[in-house]
Coordinates of C-alpha atoms and ligand atoms in Angstrom, one line a residue:
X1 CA -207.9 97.5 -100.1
X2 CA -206.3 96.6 -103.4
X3 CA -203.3 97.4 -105.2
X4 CA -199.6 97.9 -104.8
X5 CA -197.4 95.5 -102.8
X6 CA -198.3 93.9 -99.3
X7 CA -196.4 96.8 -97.5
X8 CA -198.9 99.3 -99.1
X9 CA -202.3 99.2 -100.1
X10 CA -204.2 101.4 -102.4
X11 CA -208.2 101.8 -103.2
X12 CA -209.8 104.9 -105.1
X13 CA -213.2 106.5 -103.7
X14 CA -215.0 108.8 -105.4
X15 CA -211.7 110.7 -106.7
X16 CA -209.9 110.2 -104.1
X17 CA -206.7 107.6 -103.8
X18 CA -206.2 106.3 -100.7
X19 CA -202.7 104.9 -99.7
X20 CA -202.8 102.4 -96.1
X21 CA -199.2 101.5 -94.7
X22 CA -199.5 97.8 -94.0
X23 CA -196.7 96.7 -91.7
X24 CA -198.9 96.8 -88.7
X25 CA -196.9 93.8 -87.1
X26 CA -193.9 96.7 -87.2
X27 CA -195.8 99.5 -86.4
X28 CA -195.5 100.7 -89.7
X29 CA -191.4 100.9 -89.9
X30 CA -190.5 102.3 -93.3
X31 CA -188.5 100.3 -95.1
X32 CA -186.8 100.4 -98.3
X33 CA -189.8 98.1 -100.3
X34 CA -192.2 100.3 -98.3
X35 CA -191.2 103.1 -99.4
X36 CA -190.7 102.0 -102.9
X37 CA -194.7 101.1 -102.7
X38 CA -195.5 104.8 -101.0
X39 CA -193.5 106.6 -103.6
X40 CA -194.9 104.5 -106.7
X41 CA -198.9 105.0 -105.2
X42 CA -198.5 108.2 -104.4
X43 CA -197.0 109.3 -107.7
X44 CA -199.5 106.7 -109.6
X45 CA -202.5 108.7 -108.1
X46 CA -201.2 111.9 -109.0
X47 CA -200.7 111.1 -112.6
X48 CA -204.3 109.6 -112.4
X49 CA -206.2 111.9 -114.1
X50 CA -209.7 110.2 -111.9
X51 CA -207.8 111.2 -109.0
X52 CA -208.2 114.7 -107.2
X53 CA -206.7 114.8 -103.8
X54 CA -205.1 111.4 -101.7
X55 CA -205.4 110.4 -98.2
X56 CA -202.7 108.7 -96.4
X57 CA -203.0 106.8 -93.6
X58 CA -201.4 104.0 -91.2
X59 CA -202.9 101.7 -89.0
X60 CA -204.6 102.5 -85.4
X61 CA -201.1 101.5 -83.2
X62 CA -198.9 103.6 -86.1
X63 CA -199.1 106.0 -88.5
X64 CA -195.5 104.5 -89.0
X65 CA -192.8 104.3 -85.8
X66 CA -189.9 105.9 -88.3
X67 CA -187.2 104.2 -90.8
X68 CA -186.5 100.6 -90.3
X69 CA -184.4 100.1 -87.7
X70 CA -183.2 96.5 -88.7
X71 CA -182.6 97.3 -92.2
X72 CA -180.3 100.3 -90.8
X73 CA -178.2 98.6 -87.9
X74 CA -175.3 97.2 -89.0
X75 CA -174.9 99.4 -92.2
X76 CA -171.5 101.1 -93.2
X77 CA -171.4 104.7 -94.2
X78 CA -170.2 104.1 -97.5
X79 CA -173.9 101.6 -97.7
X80 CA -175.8 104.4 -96.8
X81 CA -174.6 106.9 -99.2
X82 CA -175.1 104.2 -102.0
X83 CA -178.4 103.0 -100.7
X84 CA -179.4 107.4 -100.8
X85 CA -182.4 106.2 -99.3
X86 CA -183.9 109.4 -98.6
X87 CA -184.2 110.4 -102.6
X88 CA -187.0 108.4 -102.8
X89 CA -188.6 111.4 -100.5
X90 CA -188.1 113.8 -103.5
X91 CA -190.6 111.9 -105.1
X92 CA -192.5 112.4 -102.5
X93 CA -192.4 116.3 -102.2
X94 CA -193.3 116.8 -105.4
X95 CA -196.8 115.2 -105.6
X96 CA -198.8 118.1 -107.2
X97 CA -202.4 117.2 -106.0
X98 CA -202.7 117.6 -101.9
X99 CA -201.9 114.8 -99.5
X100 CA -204.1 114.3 -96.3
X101 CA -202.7 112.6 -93.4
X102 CA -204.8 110.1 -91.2
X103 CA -202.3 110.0 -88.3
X104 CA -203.4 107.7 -85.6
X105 CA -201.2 106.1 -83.3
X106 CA -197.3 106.5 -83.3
X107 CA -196.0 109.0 -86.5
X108 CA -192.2 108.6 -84.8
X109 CA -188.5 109.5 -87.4
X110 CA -189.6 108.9 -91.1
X111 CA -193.0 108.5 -90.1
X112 CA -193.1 111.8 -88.4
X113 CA -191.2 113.5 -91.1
X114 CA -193.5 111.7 -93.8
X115 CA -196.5 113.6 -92.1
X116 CA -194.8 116.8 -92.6
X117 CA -194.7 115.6 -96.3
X118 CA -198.5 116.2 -96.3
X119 CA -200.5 118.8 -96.8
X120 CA -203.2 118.5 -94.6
X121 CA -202.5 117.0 -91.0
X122 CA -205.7 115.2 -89.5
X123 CA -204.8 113.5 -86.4
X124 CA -206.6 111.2 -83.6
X125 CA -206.2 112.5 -79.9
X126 CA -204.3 109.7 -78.7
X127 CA -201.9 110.6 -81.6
X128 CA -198.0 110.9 -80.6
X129 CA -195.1 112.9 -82.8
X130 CA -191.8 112.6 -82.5
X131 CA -188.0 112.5 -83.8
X132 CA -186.5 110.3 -81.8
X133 CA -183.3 109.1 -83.7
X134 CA -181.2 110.8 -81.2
X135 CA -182.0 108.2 -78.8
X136 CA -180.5 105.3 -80.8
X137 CA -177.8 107.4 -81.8
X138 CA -178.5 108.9 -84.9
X139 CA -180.6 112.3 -85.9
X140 CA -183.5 113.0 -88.7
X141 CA -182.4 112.7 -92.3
X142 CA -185.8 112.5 -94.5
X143 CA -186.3 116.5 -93.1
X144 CA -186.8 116.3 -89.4
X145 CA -184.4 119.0 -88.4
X146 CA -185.1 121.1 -91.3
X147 CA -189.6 121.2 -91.8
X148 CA -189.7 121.3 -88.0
X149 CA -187.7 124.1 -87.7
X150 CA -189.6 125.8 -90.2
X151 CA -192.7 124.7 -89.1
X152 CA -192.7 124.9 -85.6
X153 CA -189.7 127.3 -84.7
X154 CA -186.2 126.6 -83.6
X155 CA -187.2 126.4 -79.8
X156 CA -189.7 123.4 -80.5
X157 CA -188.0 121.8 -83.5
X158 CA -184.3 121.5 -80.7
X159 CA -186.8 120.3 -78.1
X160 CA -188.1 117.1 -80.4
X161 CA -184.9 116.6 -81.9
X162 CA -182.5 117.1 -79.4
X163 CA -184.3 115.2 -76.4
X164 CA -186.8 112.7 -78.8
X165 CA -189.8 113.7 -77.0
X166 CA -193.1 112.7 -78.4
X167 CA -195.8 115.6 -78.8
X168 CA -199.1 114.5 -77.8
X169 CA -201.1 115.3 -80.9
X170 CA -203.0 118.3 -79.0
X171 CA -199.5 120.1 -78.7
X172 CA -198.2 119.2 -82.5
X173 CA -201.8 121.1 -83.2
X174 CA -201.2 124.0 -81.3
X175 CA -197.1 124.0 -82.1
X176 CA -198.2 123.7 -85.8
X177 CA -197.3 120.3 -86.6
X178 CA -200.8 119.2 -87.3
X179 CA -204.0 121.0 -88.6
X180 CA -206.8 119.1 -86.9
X181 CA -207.2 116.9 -84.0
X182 CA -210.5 114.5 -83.5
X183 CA -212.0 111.9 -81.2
X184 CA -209.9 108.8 -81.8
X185 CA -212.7 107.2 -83.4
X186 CA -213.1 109.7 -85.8
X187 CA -209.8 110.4 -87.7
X188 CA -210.2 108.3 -90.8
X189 CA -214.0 109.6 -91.3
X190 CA -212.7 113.4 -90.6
X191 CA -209.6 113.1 -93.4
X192 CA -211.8 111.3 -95.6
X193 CA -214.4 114.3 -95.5
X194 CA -211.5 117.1 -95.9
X195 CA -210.6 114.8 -99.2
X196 CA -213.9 115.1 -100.9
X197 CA -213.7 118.5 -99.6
X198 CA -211.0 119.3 -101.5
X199 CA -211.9 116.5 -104.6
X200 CA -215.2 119.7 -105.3
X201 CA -212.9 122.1 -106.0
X202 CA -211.0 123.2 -108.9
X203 CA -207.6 120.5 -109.3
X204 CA -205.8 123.2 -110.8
X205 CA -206.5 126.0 -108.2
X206 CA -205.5 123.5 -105.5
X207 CA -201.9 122.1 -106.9
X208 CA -201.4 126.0 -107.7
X209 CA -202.1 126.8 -104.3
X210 CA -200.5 123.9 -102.7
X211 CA -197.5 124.8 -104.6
X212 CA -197.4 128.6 -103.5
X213 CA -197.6 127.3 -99.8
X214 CA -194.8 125.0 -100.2
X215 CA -192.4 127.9 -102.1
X216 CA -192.7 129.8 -98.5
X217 CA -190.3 127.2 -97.4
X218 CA -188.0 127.4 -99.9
X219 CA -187.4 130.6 -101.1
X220 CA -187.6 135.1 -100.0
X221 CA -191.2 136.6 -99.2
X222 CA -190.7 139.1 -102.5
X223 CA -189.8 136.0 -104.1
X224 CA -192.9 133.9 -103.1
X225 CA -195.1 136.8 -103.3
X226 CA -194.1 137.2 -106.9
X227 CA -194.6 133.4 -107.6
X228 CA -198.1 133.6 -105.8
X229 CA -199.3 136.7 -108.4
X230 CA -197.7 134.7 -110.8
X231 CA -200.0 131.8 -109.7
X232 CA -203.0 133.4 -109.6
X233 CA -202.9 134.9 -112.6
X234 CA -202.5 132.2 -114.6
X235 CA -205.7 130.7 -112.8
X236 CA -207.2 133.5 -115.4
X237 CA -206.6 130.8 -118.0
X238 CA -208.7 128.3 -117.0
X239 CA -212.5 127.2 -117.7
X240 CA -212.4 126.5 -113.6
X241 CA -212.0 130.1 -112.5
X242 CA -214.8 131.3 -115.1
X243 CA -217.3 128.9 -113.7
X244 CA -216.3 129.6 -109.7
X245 CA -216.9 133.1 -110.0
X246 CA -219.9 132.5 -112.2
X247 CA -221.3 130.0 -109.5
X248 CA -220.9 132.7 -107.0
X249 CA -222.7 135.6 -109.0
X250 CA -225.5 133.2 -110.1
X251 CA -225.6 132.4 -106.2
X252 CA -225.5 128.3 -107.2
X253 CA -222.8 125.6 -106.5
X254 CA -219.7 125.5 -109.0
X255 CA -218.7 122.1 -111.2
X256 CA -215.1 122.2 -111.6
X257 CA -213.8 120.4 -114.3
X258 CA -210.1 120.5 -114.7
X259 CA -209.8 122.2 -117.3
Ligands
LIG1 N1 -187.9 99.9 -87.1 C1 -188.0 98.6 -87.1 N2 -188.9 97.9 -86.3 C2 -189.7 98.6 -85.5 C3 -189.6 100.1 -85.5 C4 -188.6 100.7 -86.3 N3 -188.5 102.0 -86.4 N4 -190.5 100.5 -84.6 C5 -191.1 99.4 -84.1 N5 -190.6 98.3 -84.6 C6 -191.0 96.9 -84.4 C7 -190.4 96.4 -83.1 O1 -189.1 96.0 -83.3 C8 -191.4 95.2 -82.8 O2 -191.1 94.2 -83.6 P1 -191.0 92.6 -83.0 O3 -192.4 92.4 -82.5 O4 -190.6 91.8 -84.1 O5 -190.0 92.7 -81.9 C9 -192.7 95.8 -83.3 O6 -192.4 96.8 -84.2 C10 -193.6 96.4 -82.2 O7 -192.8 97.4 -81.5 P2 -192.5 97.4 -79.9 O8 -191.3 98.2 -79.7 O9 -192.6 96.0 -79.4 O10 -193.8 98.2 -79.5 P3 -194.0 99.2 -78.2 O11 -195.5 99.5 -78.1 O12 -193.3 98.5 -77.0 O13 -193.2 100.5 -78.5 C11 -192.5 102.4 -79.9 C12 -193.6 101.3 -79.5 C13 -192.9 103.1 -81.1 C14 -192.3 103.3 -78.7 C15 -191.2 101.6 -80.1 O14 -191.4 100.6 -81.1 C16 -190.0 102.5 -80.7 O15 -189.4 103.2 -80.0 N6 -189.8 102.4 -82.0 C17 -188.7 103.0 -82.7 C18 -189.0 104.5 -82.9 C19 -187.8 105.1 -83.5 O16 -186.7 105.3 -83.0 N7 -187.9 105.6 -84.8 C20 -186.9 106.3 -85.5 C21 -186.1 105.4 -86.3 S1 -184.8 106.1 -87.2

């Protein structure tokens, strides 16, 4: 892969950016240049205009094991209120195109909580999820106590916070954590598919539809339900809805441009 600092490697594939942590040697422990690399490839690709949808992905032991430890330990909190790591994360959440996650491995604190900063959750069976800052004496900070809960319900989201347990990536499916599990062997392939998936379809009707979902956590149901009209009808305005529905009534495949 090319690109981007050591910590974080880049490569484009047919319209699609893909973003590798590379701290394998750490399982993947976030820190602060690593995220500096994450935030700048992941906002780099969604400014590309070549670039329709991203993948992100770790390495096979971790997806990434959580904030770096080390970098943390001996901080003051007066450091870690000027340090604000977790602003970077902002950057993060507003990436307009979607996100796919290639978990495989640990996804453990930040890495755990970065997942749930994707859109679409594609994760090996031996796969493990998990909050565990409680057990070295902190909690979550980058939104593990507060997309778990909406995610997965106050009963689950207390269970990973409060003890650390890791979810086996079967139960962060079925709890809601995740969207798909595969054979091991197969998560990389499988996320890379749902990518050019999504690459084929319309870039606007997919960061305007990625954007109502993500409202539902922030906001009323009248509210999001009037954002969502509001959404869809200004879909009316581009060339990308005339030529779906055309596709569909002249029973052929649409070509989405963009525009
Ligand atoms: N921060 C810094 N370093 C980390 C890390 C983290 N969050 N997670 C793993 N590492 C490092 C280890 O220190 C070790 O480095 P070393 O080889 O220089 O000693 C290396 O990654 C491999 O980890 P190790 O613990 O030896 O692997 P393991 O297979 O025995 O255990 C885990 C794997 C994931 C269970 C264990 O590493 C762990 O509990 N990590 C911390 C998870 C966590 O609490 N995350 C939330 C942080 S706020």
């Amino acid at each position: 892969m090319r690109g981007m600092a050591n910590e974080v490697l880049t490569e484009t594939r047919a319209q699609v950016g893909i973003v590798r942590i590379n701290r394998p040697d750490k399982l993947n422990a976030l820190n602060l240049a690593t995220m500096d690399g994450l935030v700048a490839a992941l906002t780099g690709f969604d400014r590309d205009p070549e670039v329709r949808c991203m993948l992100l992905t770790g390495s096979e032991r971790a997806f990434a094991a959580g904030a770096d430890i080390g970098e943390m330990s001996d901080a003051s909190m007066v450091e870690m209120i000027r340090r604000d790591q977790f602003s970077k994360w902002e950057r993060i959440r507003r990436v307009k195109k979607p996100i796919v996650a290639a978990v495989s491995g640990y996804a453990l604190g930040g890495g755990c909580e970065l997942v749930m900063h994707c859109d679409i959750v594609v994760a090996a069976e031996s796969a493990r999820f998990g909050q565990p800052e409680i057990n070295i004496g902190v909690m979550p900070g980058a939104g593990g106590t507060q997309r778990t809960t909406r995610s997965i319900g106050k009963a689950r989201a207390m269970d990973m916070v409060l003890t650390g347990r890791m979810l086996a990536a079967t139960e962060a499916c079925q709890a809601g954590l995740v969207s798909r599990v595969v054979p091991d062997e197969h998560y990389l392939d499988e996320a890379l598919r749902v990518c050019h998936e999504l690459a084929d379809k319309s870039p606007l009707a997919l960061q305007h539809a990625k954007e109502a979902v993500l409202k539902a956590f922030d906001t009323t149901l009248s509210e999001g339900l009037e954002y969502e009209r509001k959404l869809f009808y200004m879909l009316f305005a581009t060339q990308d809805q005339r030529e779906g529905m055309a596709a569909f009534l002249e029973k052929r495949q649409p070509v989405f441009t963009g525009k």
